[in-house]
Amino acid sequence: MTEPEIVIETTIAAVPERVWRALRDPALIRRWHGWEYEVPGGLDDEIREIYIDGADADAEALTLTFQGGDRFTLRPAAEGTVVRITRPAKGSHPEWDDWYEDVTEGWTTFLQQLKFALERHDLAERHTLYLDGPTSGATAMELLGVAAITGPPGSAYTALVATGDALSGTVWFRAPKQLGLTVDALGPGLLILAIQPQNEQRPGGGAQIILSGYGRGAEEFESLADRWTHWWETRESPGTCC
């Protein structure tokens, strides 16, 4: 028996043509999608595989249909553009079932990255940091020390996190397994923390942290990234917040 399809939706304060271009131009996609990583081809190859070679685009209808049946639909609204991602029900493509929850969480993350990059930075260049791995039950929010941030989107927060950094900003979004925070000191930047689903590779689940920074030089961001990576690899004690 298949499960109901999943719909992920948000409104972006930009005209549909601007959002559509951000979904079709690889040079713009890399300014919001995912994160940089050090393998041959890296992010650029991933973007081409997902959004160009692996998608059918209908510019007139403003729809983008991906391999496996996932579909982006754009429609104009008074506030800008409603972007809806519709996922086929789990079981409709059995070859993807083991990673179904991961893909759902990934689309949730990417949609918020797109919204943030368009609304707050007009698709400016950025620097990124990605941390993930299996955990023994602690969430990314607990590990970093921001689990006590419970306010709704738009509410302010301050936190002295486990890396030793004092962060401040606002809650950008909340999802059942994700928390997005703006980070004033990074331009503002966007910090997304996610609970990774359980699977054969992660029987106890996992934690994921994605940090995007704007307006800082590469060396300055690299220094921050080194500090956060050291913390992640040594799993220092959680910080405090609020």
PDB file of C-alpha atoms in Angstrom:
ATOM      1  CA  MET A   1       0.000   0.000   0.000  1.00  0.00           C
ATOM      2  CA  THR A   2       1.345   3.421  -0.932  1.00  0.00           C
ATOM      3  CA  GLU A   3       1.279   6.404   1.394  1.00  0.00           C
ATOM      4  CA  PRO A   4      -0.200   9.863   0.656  1.00  0.00           C
ATOM      5  CA  GLU A   5       1.866  12.244  -1.442  1.00  0.00           C
ATOM      6  CA  ILE A   6       3.816  14.926   0.414  1.00  0.00           C
ATOM      7  CA  VAL A   7       3.515  18.655  -0.261  1.00  0.00           C
ATOM      8  CA  ILE A   8       6.159  21.185   0.830  1.00  0.00           C
ATOM      9  CA  GLU A   9       5.273  24.818   0.218  1.00  0.00           C
ATOM     10  CA  THR A  10       6.464  28.331   0.960  1.00  0.00           C
ATOM     11  CA  THR A  11       5.927  31.853  -0.345  1.00  0.00           C
ATOM     12  CA  ILE A  12       8.950  33.776  -1.615  1.00  0.00           C
ATOM     13  CA  ALA A  13       8.927  37.569  -1.826  1.00  0.00           C
ATOM     14  CA  ALA A  14      10.041  37.686  -5.466  1.00  0.00           C
ATOM     15  CA  VAL A  15       8.224  37.644  -8.794  1.00  0.00           C
ATOM     16  CA  PRO A  16       7.748  34.227 -10.453  1.00  0.00           C
ATOM     17  CA  GLU A  17      10.155  35.053 -13.279  1.00  0.00           C
ATOM     18  CA  ARG A  18      12.928  35.743 -10.781  1.00  0.00           C
ATOM     19  CA  VAL A  19      12.271  32.523  -8.876  1.00  0.00           C
ATOM     20  CA  TRP A  20      12.087  30.521 -12.108  1.00  0.00           C
ATOM     21  CA  ARG A  21      15.433  31.870 -13.257  1.00  0.00           C
ATOM     22  CA  ALA A  22      16.935  30.890  -9.887  1.00  0.00           C
ATOM     23  CA  LEU A  23      15.752  27.332 -10.586  1.00  0.00           C
ATOM     24  CA  ARG A  24      17.069  27.139 -14.151  1.00  0.00           C
ATOM     25  CA  ASP A  25      20.427  28.949 -14.288  1.00  0.00           C
ATOM     26  CA  PRO A  26      23.177  26.709 -12.823  1.00  0.00           C
ATOM     27  CA  ALA A  27      25.265  29.757 -11.886  1.00  0.00           C
ATOM     28  CA  LEU A  28      22.359  31.026  -9.765  1.00  0.00           C
ATOM     29  CA  ILE A  29      21.356  27.627  -8.385  1.00  0.00           C
ATOM     30  CA  ARG A  30      24.787  27.224  -6.784  1.00  0.00           C
ATOM     31  CA  ARG A  31      24.145  30.448  -4.835  1.00  0.00           C
ATOM     32  CA  TRP A  32      21.375  28.804  -2.828  1.00  0.00           C
ATOM     33  CA  HIS A  33      21.271  25.025  -3.307  1.00  0.00           C
ATOM     34  CA  GLY A  34      23.059  22.752  -0.860  1.00  0.00           C
ATOM     35  CA  TRP A  35      26.702  23.320   0.013  1.00  0.00           C
ATOM     36  CA  GLU A  36      30.195  23.136  -1.427  1.00  0.00           C
ATOM     37  CA  TYR A  37      32.101  19.876  -1.062  1.00  0.00           C
ATOM     38  CA  GLU A  38      35.545  18.779  -2.136  1.00  0.00           C
ATOM     39  CA  VAL A  39      35.167  16.081  -4.769  1.00  0.00           C
ATOM     40  CA  PRO A  40      35.796  16.380  -8.520  1.00  0.00           C
ATOM     41  CA  GLY A  41      32.920  18.365  -9.992  1.00  0.00           C
ATOM     42  CA  GLY A  42      31.438  18.943  -6.550  1.00  0.00           C
ATOM     43  CA  LEU A  43      28.361  21.116  -6.277  1.00  0.00           C
ATOM     44  CA  ASP A  44      28.318  22.019  -9.975  1.00  0.00           C
ATOM     45  CA  ASP A  45      27.957  18.384 -11.056  1.00  0.00           C
ATOM     46  CA  GLU A  46      25.225  17.816  -8.472  1.00  0.00           C
ATOM     47  CA  ILE A  47      23.294  20.830  -9.743  1.00  0.00           C
ATOM     48  CA  ARG A  48      23.518  19.665 -13.345  1.00  0.00           C
ATOM     49  CA  GLU A  49      22.463  16.133 -12.425  1.00  0.00           C
ATOM     50  CA  ILE A  50      19.418  17.275 -10.428  1.00  0.00           C
ATOM     51  CA  TYR A  51      18.149  20.453 -12.082  1.00  0.00           C
ATOM     52  CA  ILE A  52      19.333  20.234 -15.687  1.00  0.00           C
ATOM     53  CA  ASP A  53      19.878  16.645 -16.847  1.00  0.00           C
ATOM     54  CA  GLY A  54      17.450  15.168 -14.324  1.00  0.00           C
ATOM     55  CA  ALA A  55      14.515  17.549 -14.747  1.00  0.00           C
ATOM     56  CA  ASP A  56      11.911  18.440 -17.361  1.00  0.00           C
ATOM     57  CA  ALA A  57      11.139  22.157 -17.366  1.00  0.00           C
ATOM     58  CA  ASP A  58       7.938  23.780 -18.621  1.00  0.00           C
ATOM     59  CA  ALA A  59       8.697  27.498 -18.653  1.00  0.00           C
ATOM     60  CA  GLU A  60       5.161  28.444 -19.705  1.00  0.00           C
ATOM     61  CA  ALA A  61       3.496  26.508 -16.885  1.00  0.00           C
ATOM     62  CA  LEU A  62       6.356  27.252 -14.455  1.00  0.00           C
ATOM     63  CA  THR A  63       6.708  23.599 -13.484  1.00  0.00           C
ATOM     64  CA  LEU A  64       9.807  21.493 -13.005  1.00  0.00           C
ATOM     65  CA  THR A  65       9.449  17.701 -12.875  1.00  0.00           C
ATOM     66  CA  PHE A  66      12.327  15.584 -11.601  1.00  0.00           C
ATOM     67  CA  GLN A  67      13.309  11.969 -12.051  1.00  0.00           C
ATOM     68  CA  GLY A  68      11.232   9.967  -9.614  1.00  0.00           C
ATOM     69  CA  GLY A  69       8.233  12.258 -10.093  1.00  0.00           C
ATOM     70  CA  ASP A  70       8.968  15.115  -7.678  1.00  0.00           C
ATOM     71  CA  ARG A  71       7.505  18.346  -9.042  1.00  0.00           C
ATOM     72  CA  PHE A  72       8.076  22.060  -8.430  1.00  0.00           C
ATOM     73  CA  THR A  73       5.147  24.349  -9.241  1.00  0.00           C
ATOM     74  CA  LEU A  74       5.324  28.152  -9.143  1.00  0.00           C
ATOM     75  CA  ARG A  75       2.316  30.453  -9.038  1.00  0.00           C
ATOM     76  CA  PRO A  76       2.057  34.202  -8.493  1.00  0.00           C
ATOM     77  CA  ALA A  77       0.649  35.533  -5.239  1.00  0.00           C
ATOM     78  CA  ALA A  78       0.132  38.956  -3.691  1.00  0.00           C
ATOM     79  CA  GLU A  79       3.247  38.414  -1.548  1.00  0.00           C
ATOM     80  CA  GLY A  80       5.385  37.179  -4.458  1.00  0.00           C
ATOM     81  CA  THR A  81       5.549  33.546  -5.574  1.00  0.00           C
ATOM     82  CA  VAL A  82       4.174  30.391  -3.999  1.00  0.00           C
ATOM     83  CA  VAL A  83       6.606  27.528  -4.570  1.00  0.00           C
ATOM     84  CA  ARG A  84       5.115  24.079  -4.053  1.00  0.00           C
ATOM     85  CA  ILE A  85       7.044  20.814  -4.103  1.00  0.00           C
ATOM     86  CA  THR A  86       4.871  17.735  -4.572  1.00  0.00           C
ATOM     87  CA  ARG A  87       6.425  14.348  -3.803  1.00  0.00           C
ATOM     88  CA  PRO A  88       4.924  11.097  -5.104  1.00  0.00           C
ATOM     89  CA  ALA A  89       3.757   8.775  -2.357  1.00  0.00           C
ATOM     90  CA  LYS A  90       6.350   6.498  -0.820  1.00  0.00           C
ATOM     91  CA  GLY A  91       6.121   3.164  -2.598  1.00  0.00           C
ATOM     92  CA  SER A  92       5.356   4.615  -6.017  1.00  0.00           C
ATOM     93  CA  HIS A  93       9.071   4.366  -6.881  1.00  0.00           C
ATOM     94  CA  PRO A  94      10.366   1.482  -4.711  1.00  0.00           C
ATOM     95  CA  GLU A  95      13.972   2.012  -5.786  1.00  0.00           C
ATOM     96  CA  TRP A  96      13.925   5.317  -3.846  1.00  0.00           C
ATOM     97  CA  ASP A  97      12.106   4.072  -0.737  1.00  0.00           C
ATOM     98  CA  ASP A  98      15.246   3.634   1.407  1.00  0.00           C
ATOM     99  CA  TRP A  99      16.039   7.332   0.944  1.00  0.00           C
ATOM    100  CA  TYR A 100      12.505   8.710   0.744  1.00  0.00           C
ATOM    101  CA  GLU A 101      12.644  10.572   4.067  1.00  0.00           C
ATOM    102  CA  ASP A 102      16.122  11.939   3.299  1.00  0.00           C
ATOM    103  CA  VAL A 103      14.906  13.379  -0.001  1.00  0.00           C
ATOM    104  CA  THR A 104      11.872  14.928   1.695  1.00  0.00           C
ATOM    105  CA  GLU A 105      14.086  16.608   4.286  1.00  0.00           C
ATOM    106  CA  GLY A 106      16.492  17.674   1.547  1.00  0.00           C
ATOM    107  CA  TRP A 107      13.766  19.436  -0.424  1.00  0.00           C
ATOM    108  CA  THR A 108      12.612  21.160   2.771  1.00  0.00           C
ATOM    109  CA  THR A 109      16.142  22.473   3.320  1.00  0.00           C
ATOM    110  CA  PHE A 110      16.713  23.522  -0.287  1.00  0.00           C
ATOM    111  CA  LEU A 111      13.412  25.391  -0.491  1.00  0.00           C
ATOM    112  CA  GLN A 112      14.307  27.441   2.581  1.00  0.00           C
ATOM    113  CA  GLN A 113      17.795  28.098   1.196  1.00  0.00           C
ATOM    114  CA  LEU A 114      16.195  29.385  -2.015  1.00  0.00           C
ATOM    115  CA  LYS A 115      13.803  31.649  -0.107  1.00  0.00           C
ATOM    116  CA  PHE A 116      16.581  33.054   2.091  1.00  0.00           C
ATOM    117  CA  ALA A 117      18.996  33.650  -0.782  1.00  0.00           C
ATOM    118  CA  LEU A 118      16.373  35.503  -2.822  1.00  0.00           C
ATOM    119  CA  GLU A 119      14.742  37.522  -0.054  1.00  0.00           C
ATOM    120  CA  ARG A 120      17.760  38.439   2.040  1.00  0.00           C
ATOM    121  CA  HIS A 121      20.656  38.517  -0.435  1.00  0.00           C
ATOM    122  CA  ASP A 122      19.250  38.725  -3.977  1.00  0.00           C
ATOM    123  CA  LEU A 123      21.238  35.566  -4.846  1.00  0.00           C
ATOM    124  CA  ALA A 124      24.609  36.963  -3.801  1.00  0.00           C
ATOM    125  CA  GLU A 125      27.675  34.729  -3.555  1.00  0.00           C
ATOM    126  CA  ARG A 126      28.039  32.790  -0.297  1.00  0.00           C
ATOM    127  CA  HIS A 127      30.322  30.475   1.651  1.00  0.00           C
ATOM    128  CA  THR A 128      29.023  27.206   3.090  1.00  0.00           C
ATOM    129  CA  LEU A 129      29.858  24.671   5.772  1.00  0.00           C
ATOM    130  CA  TYR A 130      28.309  21.206   6.006  1.00  0.00           C
ATOM    131  CA  LEU A 131      28.531  18.827   8.966  1.00  0.00           C
ATOM    132  CA  ASP A 132      26.702  15.554   9.399  1.00  0.00           C
ATOM    133  CA  GLY A 133      26.968  12.096  10.850  1.00  0.00           C
ATOM    134  CA  PRO A 134      25.256   9.411  12.906  1.00  0.00           C
ATOM    135  CA  THR A 135      24.498  10.188  16.536  1.00  0.00           C
ATOM    136  CA  SER A 136      23.564   8.223  19.611  1.00  0.00           C
ATOM    137  CA  GLY A 137      20.217   9.943  19.953  1.00  0.00           C
ATOM    138  CA  ALA A 138      21.145  13.612  20.394  1.00  0.00           C
ATOM    139  CA  THR A 139      19.756  15.982  17.771  1.00  0.00           C
ATOM    140  CA  ALA A 140      21.760  18.600  15.900  1.00  0.00           C
ATOM    141  CA  MET A 141      19.899  21.230  17.920  1.00  0.00           C
ATOM    142  CA  GLU A 142      20.935  19.597  21.193  1.00  0.00           C
ATOM    143  CA  LEU A 143      24.536  19.075  20.104  1.00  0.00           C
ATOM    144  CA  LEU A 144      25.026  22.698  19.065  1.00  0.00           C
ATOM    145  CA  GLY A 145      23.129  24.021  22.078  1.00  0.00           C
ATOM    146  CA  VAL A 146      20.107  25.672  20.467  1.00  0.00           C
ATOM    147  CA  ALA A 147      17.379  23.191  21.421  1.00  0.00           C
ATOM    148  CA  ALA A 148      15.929  25.708  23.891  1.00  0.00           C
ATOM    149  CA  ILE A 149      15.140  28.152  21.076  1.00  0.00           C
ATOM    150  CA  THR A 150      11.405  27.578  20.897  1.00  0.00           C
ATOM    151  CA  GLY A 151      10.064  30.821  19.436  1.00  0.00           C
ATOM    152  CA  PRO A 152       8.075  31.007  16.201  1.00  0.00           C
ATOM    153  CA  PRO A 153       9.521  32.185  12.869  1.00  0.00           C
ATOM    154  CA  GLY A 154      10.480  35.845  13.130  1.00  0.00           C
ATOM    155  CA  SER A 155      11.262  35.750  16.845  1.00  0.00           C
ATOM    156  CA  ALA A 156      14.679  36.864  18.080  1.00  0.00           C
ATOM    157  CA  TYR A 157      17.213  34.583  19.732  1.00  0.00           C
ATOM    158  CA  THR A 158      20.689  34.707  21.247  1.00  0.00           C
ATOM    159  CA  ALA A 159      22.845  31.662  21.933  1.00  0.00           C
ATOM    160  CA  LEU A 160      26.342  30.816  23.115  1.00  0.00           C
ATOM    161  CA  VAL A 161      26.765  27.619  21.141  1.00  0.00           C
ATOM    162  CA  ALA A 162      29.035  24.633  21.621  1.00  0.00           C
ATOM    163  CA  THR A 163      31.605  25.968  19.135  1.00  0.00           C
ATOM    164  CA  GLY A 164      32.228  28.927  21.466  1.00  0.00           C
ATOM    165  CA  ASP A 165      30.479  31.395  19.146  1.00  0.00           C
ATOM    166  CA  ALA A 166      27.884  33.852  20.413  1.00  0.00           C
ATOM    167  CA  LEU A 167      25.084  33.821  17.831  1.00  0.00           C
ATOM    168  CA  SER A 168      22.102  36.106  17.446  1.00  0.00           C
ATOM    169  CA  GLY A 169      19.389  36.574  14.871  1.00  0.00           C
ATOM    170  CA  THR A 170      15.848  35.374  14.280  1.00  0.00           C
ATOM    171  CA  VAL A 171      14.103  32.072  13.734  1.00  0.00           C
ATOM    172  CA  TRP A 172      13.844  31.699   9.953  1.00  0.00           C
ATOM    173  CA  PHE A 173      11.672  28.575   9.785  1.00  0.00           C
ATOM    174  CA  ARG A 174      10.553  25.514  11.664  1.00  0.00           C
ATOM    175  CA  ALA A 175       9.727  22.070  10.319  1.00  0.00           C
ATOM    176  CA  PRO A 176       9.063  18.833  12.207  1.00  0.00           C
ATOM    177  CA  LYS A 177      12.715  17.760  11.863  1.00  0.00           C
ATOM    178  CA  GLN A 178      14.452  21.055  11.062  1.00  0.00           C
ATOM    179  CA  LEU A 179      15.220  24.456  12.533  1.00  0.00           C
ATOM    180  CA  GLY A 180      16.459  27.428  10.525  1.00  0.00           C
ATOM    181  CA  LEU A 181      18.106  30.429  12.196  1.00  0.00           C
ATOM    182  CA  THR A 182      19.495  33.619  10.728  1.00  0.00           C
ATOM    183  CA  VAL A 183      22.976  34.534  11.983  1.00  0.00           C
ATOM    184  CA  ASP A 184      23.535  38.288  12.222  1.00  0.00           C
ATOM    185  CA  ALA A 185      27.333  38.108  12.187  1.00  0.00           C
ATOM    186  CA  LEU A 186      27.395  36.305   8.836  1.00  0.00           C
ATOM    187  CA  GLY A 187      25.710  38.893   6.690  1.00  0.00           C
ATOM    188  CA  PRO A 188      23.130  37.669   7.941  1.00  0.00           C
ATOM    189  CA  GLY A 189      23.781  34.024   7.326  1.00  0.00           C
ATOM    190  CA  LEU A 190      21.512  31.014   7.495  1.00  0.00           C
ATOM    191  CA  LEU A 191      22.012  28.108   9.896  1.00  0.00           C
ATOM    192  CA  ILE A 192      19.923  24.987   9.267  1.00  0.00           C
ATOM    193  CA  LEU A 193      19.913  22.121  11.752  1.00  0.00           C
ATOM    194  CA  ALA A 194      18.225  18.859  10.845  1.00  0.00           C
ATOM    195  CA  ILE A 195      17.428  15.481  12.345  1.00  0.00           C
ATOM    196  CA  GLN A 196      18.445  12.830   9.820  1.00  0.00           C
ATOM    197  CA  PRO A 197      16.063   9.872   9.477  1.00  0.00           C
ATOM    198  CA  GLN A 198      17.012   6.374  10.564  1.00  0.00           C
ATOM    199  CA  ASN A 199      18.130   3.934   7.877  1.00  0.00           C
ATOM    200  CA  GLU A 200      20.570   1.049   7.465  1.00  0.00           C
ATOM    201  CA  GLN A 201      23.525   3.429   7.408  1.00  0.00           C
ATOM    202  CA  ARG A 202      22.179   5.411  10.400  1.00  0.00           C
ATOM    203  CA  PRO A 203      20.307   2.942  12.630  1.00  0.00           C
ATOM    204  CA  GLY A 204      20.173   5.544  15.398  1.00  0.00           C
ATOM    205  CA  GLY A 205      19.489   8.458  13.080  1.00  0.00           C
ATOM    206  CA  GLY A 206      21.839  11.354  12.517  1.00  0.00           C
ATOM    207  CA  ALA A 207      22.408  15.079  12.756  1.00  0.00           C
ATOM    208  CA  GLN A 208      23.029  17.614  10.008  1.00  0.00           C
ATOM    209  CA  ILE A 209      24.212  21.232  10.155  1.00  0.00           C
ATOM    210  CA  ILE A 210      24.426  23.595   7.167  1.00  0.00           C
ATOM    211  CA  LEU A 211      25.824  27.098   7.606  1.00  0.00           C
ATOM    212  CA  SER A 212      25.745  29.709   4.826  1.00  0.00           C
ATOM    213  CA  GLY A 213      27.619  32.985   5.239  1.00  0.00           C
ATOM    214  CA  TYR A 214      27.560  36.195   3.215  1.00  0.00           C
ATOM    215  CA  GLY A 215      29.817  39.222   3.076  1.00  0.00           C
ATOM    216  CA  ARG A 216      32.861  37.617   4.696  1.00  0.00           C
ATOM    217  CA  GLY A 217      36.112  36.856   2.939  1.00  0.00           C
ATOM    218  CA  ALA A 218      37.020  33.269   2.174  1.00  0.00           C
ATOM    219  CA  GLU A 219      39.823  33.191   4.757  1.00  0.00           C
ATOM    220  CA  GLU A 220      37.613  34.532   7.547  1.00  0.00           C
ATOM    221  CA  PHE A 221      34.847  32.038   6.806  1.00  0.00           C
ATOM    222  CA  GLU A 222      37.389  29.226   6.499  1.00  0.00           C
ATOM    223  CA  SER A 223      38.646  30.034  10.001  1.00  0.00           C
ATOM    224  CA  LEU A 224      35.103  29.768  11.344  1.00  0.00           C
ATOM    225  CA  ALA A 225      34.545  26.549   9.394  1.00  0.00           C
ATOM    226  CA  ASP A 226      37.721  25.028  10.843  1.00  0.00           C
ATOM    227  CA  ARG A 227      36.547  25.836  14.367  1.00  0.00           C
ATOM    228  CA  TRP A 228      33.108  24.330  13.798  1.00  0.00           C
ATOM    229  CA  THR A 229      34.581  21.248  12.126  1.00  0.00           C
ATOM    230  CA  HIS A 230      36.929  20.697  15.069  1.00  0.00           C
ATOM    231  CA  TRP A 231      33.994  20.939  17.449  1.00  0.00           C
ATOM    232  CA  TRP A 232      31.984  18.483  15.362  1.00  0.00           C
ATOM    233  CA  GLU A 233      34.792  15.953  15.209  1.00  0.00           C
ATOM    234  CA  THR A 234      35.435  16.150  18.958  1.00  0.00           C
ATOM    235  CA  ARG A 235      31.775  16.614  19.981  1.00  0.00           C
ATOM    236  CA  GLU A 236      32.328  19.127  22.735  1.00  0.00           C
ATOM    237  CA  SER A 237      29.532  19.724  25.235  1.00  0.00           C
ATOM    238  CA  PRO A 238      26.409  21.637  24.164  1.00  0.00           C
ATOM    239  CA  GLY A 239      26.237  25.398  24.515  1.00  0.00           C
ATOM    240  CA  THR A 240      23.530  27.546  26.062  1.00  0.00           C
ATOM    241  CA  CYS A 241      20.950  29.758  24.510  1.00  0.00           C
ATOM    242  CA  CYS A 242      18.324  32.355  24.953  1.00  0.00           C
TER     243      CYS A 242
END
